[in-house]
mmCIF file of C-alpha atoms in Angstrom:
data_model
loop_
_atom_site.group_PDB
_atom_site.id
_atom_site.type_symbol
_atom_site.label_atom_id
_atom_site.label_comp_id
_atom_site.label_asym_id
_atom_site.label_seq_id
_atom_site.Cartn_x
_atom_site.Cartn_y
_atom_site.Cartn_z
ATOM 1 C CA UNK G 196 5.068 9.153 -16.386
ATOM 2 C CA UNK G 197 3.392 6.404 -14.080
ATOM 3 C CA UNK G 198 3.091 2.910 -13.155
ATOM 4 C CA UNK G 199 0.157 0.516 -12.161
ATOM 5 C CA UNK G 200 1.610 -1.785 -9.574
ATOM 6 C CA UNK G 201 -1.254 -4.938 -9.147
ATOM 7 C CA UNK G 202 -0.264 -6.901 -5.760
ATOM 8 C CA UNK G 203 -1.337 -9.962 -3.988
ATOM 9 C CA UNK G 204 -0.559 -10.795 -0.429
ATOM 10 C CA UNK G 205 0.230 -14.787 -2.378
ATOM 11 C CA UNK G 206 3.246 -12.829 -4.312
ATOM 12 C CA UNK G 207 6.431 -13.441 -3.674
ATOM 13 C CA UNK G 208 6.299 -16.411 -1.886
ATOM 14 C CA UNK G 209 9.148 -18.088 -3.000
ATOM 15 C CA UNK G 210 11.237 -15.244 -1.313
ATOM 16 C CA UNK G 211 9.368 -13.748 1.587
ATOM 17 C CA UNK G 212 7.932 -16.787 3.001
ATOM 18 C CA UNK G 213 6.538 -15.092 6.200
ATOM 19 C CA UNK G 214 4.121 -13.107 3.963
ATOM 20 C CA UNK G 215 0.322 -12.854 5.131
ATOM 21 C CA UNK G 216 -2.463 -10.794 4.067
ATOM 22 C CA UNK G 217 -1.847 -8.120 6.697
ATOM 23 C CA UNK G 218 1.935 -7.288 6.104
ATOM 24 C CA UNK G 219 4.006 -8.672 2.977
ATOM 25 C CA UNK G 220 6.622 -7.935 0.899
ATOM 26 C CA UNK G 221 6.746 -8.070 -2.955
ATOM 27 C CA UNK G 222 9.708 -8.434 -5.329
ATOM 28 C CA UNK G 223 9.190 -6.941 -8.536
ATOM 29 C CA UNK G 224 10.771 -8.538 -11.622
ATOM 30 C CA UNK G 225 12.469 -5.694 -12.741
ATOM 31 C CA UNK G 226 13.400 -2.327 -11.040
ATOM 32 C CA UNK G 227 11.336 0.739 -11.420
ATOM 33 C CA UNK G 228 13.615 3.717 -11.648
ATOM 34 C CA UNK G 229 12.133 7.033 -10.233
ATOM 35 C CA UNK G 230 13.506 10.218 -11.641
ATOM 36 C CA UNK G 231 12.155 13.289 -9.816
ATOM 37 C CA UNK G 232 9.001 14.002 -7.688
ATOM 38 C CA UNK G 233 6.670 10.830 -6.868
ATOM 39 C CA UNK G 234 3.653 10.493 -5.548
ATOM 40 C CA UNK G 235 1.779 6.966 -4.644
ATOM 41 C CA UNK G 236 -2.074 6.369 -3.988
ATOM 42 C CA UNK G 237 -4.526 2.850 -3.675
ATOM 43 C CA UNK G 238 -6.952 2.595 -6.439
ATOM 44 C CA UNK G 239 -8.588 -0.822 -5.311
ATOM 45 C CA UNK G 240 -8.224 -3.465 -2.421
ATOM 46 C CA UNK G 241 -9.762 -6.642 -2.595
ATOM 47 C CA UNK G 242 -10.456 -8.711 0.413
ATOM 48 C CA UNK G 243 -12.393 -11.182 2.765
ATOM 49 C CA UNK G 244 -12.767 -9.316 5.718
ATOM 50 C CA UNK G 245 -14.018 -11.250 9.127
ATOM 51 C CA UNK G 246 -14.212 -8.457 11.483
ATOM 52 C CA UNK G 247 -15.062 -4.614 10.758
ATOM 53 C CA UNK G 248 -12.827 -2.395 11.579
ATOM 54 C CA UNK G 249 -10.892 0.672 10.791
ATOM 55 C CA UNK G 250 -8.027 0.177 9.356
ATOM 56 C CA UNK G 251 -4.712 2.061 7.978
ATOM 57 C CA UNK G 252 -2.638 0.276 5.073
ATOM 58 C CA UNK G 253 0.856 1.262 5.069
ATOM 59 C CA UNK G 254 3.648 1.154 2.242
ATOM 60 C CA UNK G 255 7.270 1.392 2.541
ATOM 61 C CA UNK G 256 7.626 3.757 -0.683
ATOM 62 C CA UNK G 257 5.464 6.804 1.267
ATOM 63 C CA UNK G 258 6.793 9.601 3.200
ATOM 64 C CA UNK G 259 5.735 8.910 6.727
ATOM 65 C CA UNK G 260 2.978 10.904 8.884
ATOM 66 C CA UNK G 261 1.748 10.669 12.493
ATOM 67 C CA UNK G 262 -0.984 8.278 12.861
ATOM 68 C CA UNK G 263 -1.631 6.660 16.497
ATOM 69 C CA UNK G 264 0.949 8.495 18.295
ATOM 70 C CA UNK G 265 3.481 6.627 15.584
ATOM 71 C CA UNK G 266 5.477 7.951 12.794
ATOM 72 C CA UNK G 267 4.340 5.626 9.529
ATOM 73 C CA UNK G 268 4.447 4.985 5.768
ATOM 74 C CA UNK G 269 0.096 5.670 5.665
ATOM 75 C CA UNK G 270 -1.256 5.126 2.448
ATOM 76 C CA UNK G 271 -4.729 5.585 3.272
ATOM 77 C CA UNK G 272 -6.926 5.130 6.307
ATOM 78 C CA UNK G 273 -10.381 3.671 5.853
ATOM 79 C CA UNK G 274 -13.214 1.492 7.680
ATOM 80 C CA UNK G 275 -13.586 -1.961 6.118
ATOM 81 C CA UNK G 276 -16.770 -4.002 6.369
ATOM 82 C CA UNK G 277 -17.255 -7.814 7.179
ATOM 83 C CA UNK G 278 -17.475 -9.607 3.869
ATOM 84 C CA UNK G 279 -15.803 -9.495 0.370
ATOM 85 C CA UNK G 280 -14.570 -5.800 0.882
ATOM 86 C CA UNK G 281 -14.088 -4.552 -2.719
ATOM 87 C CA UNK G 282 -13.862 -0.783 -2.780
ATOM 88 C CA UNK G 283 -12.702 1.076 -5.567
ATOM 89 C CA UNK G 284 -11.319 4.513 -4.339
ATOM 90 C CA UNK G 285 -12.831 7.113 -6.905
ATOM 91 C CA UNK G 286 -11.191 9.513 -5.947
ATOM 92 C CA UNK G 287 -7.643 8.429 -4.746
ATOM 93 C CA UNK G 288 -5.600 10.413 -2.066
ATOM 94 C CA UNK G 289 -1.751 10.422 -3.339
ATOM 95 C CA UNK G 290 0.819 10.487 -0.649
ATOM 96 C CA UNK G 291 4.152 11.811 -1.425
ATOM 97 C CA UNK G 292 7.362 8.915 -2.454
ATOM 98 C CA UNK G 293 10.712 9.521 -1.215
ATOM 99 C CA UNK G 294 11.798 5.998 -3.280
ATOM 100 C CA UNK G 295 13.985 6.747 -5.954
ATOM 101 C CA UNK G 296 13.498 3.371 -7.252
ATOM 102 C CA UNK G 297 11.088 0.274 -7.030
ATOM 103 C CA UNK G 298 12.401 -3.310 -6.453
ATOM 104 C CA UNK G 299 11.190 -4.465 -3.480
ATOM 105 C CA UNK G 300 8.231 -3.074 -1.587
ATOM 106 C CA UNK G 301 6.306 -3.612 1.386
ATOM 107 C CA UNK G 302 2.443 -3.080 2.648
ATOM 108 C CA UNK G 303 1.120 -3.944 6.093
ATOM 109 C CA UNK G 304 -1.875 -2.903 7.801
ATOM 110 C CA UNK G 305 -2.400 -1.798 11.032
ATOM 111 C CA UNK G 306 -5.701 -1.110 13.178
ATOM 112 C CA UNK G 307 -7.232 1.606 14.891
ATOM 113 C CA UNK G 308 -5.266 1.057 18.071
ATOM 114 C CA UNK G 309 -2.159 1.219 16.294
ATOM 115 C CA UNK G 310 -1.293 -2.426 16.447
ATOM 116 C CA UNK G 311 -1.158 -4.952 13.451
ATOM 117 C CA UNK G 312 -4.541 -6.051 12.207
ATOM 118 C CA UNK G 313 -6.227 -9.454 11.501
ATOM 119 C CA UNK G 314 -9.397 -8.452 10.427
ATOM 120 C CA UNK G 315 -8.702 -10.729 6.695
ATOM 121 C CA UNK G 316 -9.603 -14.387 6.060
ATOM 122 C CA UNK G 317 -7.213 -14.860 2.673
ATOM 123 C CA UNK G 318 -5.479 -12.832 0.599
ATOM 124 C CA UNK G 319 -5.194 -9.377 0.094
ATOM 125 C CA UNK G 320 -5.259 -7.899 -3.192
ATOM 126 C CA UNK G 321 -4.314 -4.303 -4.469
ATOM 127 C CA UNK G 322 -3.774 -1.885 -7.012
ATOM 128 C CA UNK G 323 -1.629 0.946 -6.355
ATOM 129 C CA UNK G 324 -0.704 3.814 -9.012
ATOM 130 C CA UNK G 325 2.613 5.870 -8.899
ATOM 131 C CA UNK G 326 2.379 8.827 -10.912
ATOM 132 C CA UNK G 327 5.596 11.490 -11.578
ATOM 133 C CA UNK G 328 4.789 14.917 -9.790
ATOM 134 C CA UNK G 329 4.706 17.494 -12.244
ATOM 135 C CA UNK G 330 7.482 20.125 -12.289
ATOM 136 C CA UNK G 331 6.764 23.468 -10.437
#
């Protein structure tokens, strides 16, 4: 069992008008019900990046870990480039879920220093891929 979830920093507008391309929130149309073990990783981001940097893209469905002396949803940690940034994670670390379901999530990115970043000019887009654990 899995599911492709393809976000945009522009979705959900209509309901979380404070979104930006560095920390939004996305309502999905229908809820996603997780039975069992999940784990979450980031196949692709798409973005216009001003400013390198290194950068650490978190998501409210991910068990937290200790990054910068903080306790955080990470994703995945990686240094972005100035220009379109397109990379498409071959091989794609998956982080353990604790959601049991999917309605409403939330991504945000953070820098080096711990702090929220502002390294993008424009949206961010992303493709993220939950995929059931298998049974032990």
């Amino acid at each position: 069992m899995e599911h492709y979830l393809f976000l945009s920093s522009n979705d959900s507008l209509n309901y979380h008008t404070s979104n930006h391309s560095v920390d939004f929130t996305v309502e999905l149309n229908r809820e996603l019900l997780l039975e069992g073990r999940w784990k979450l990783a980031l196949l692709d981001l798409t973005c216009d990046v001003i400013k390198s940097s290194h950068v650490t893209l978190c998501c409210d469905l991910c068990c937290p870990s200790w990054i910068y002396d903080q306790y955080l949803p990470v994703l995945r940690s990686f240094p972005v480039t100035t220009g379109v940034f397109s990379p498409n994670f071959a091989f794609p670390y998956y982080i353990e879920s604790h959601a049991s379901s999917v309605k409403r999530l939330r991504l945000y990115i953070i820098s080096d220093t711990g702090f929220p970043s502002s390294f993008i000019d424009g949206p961010l887009r992303c493709t993220l891929h939950l995929q059931q654990q298998q049974q032990q």
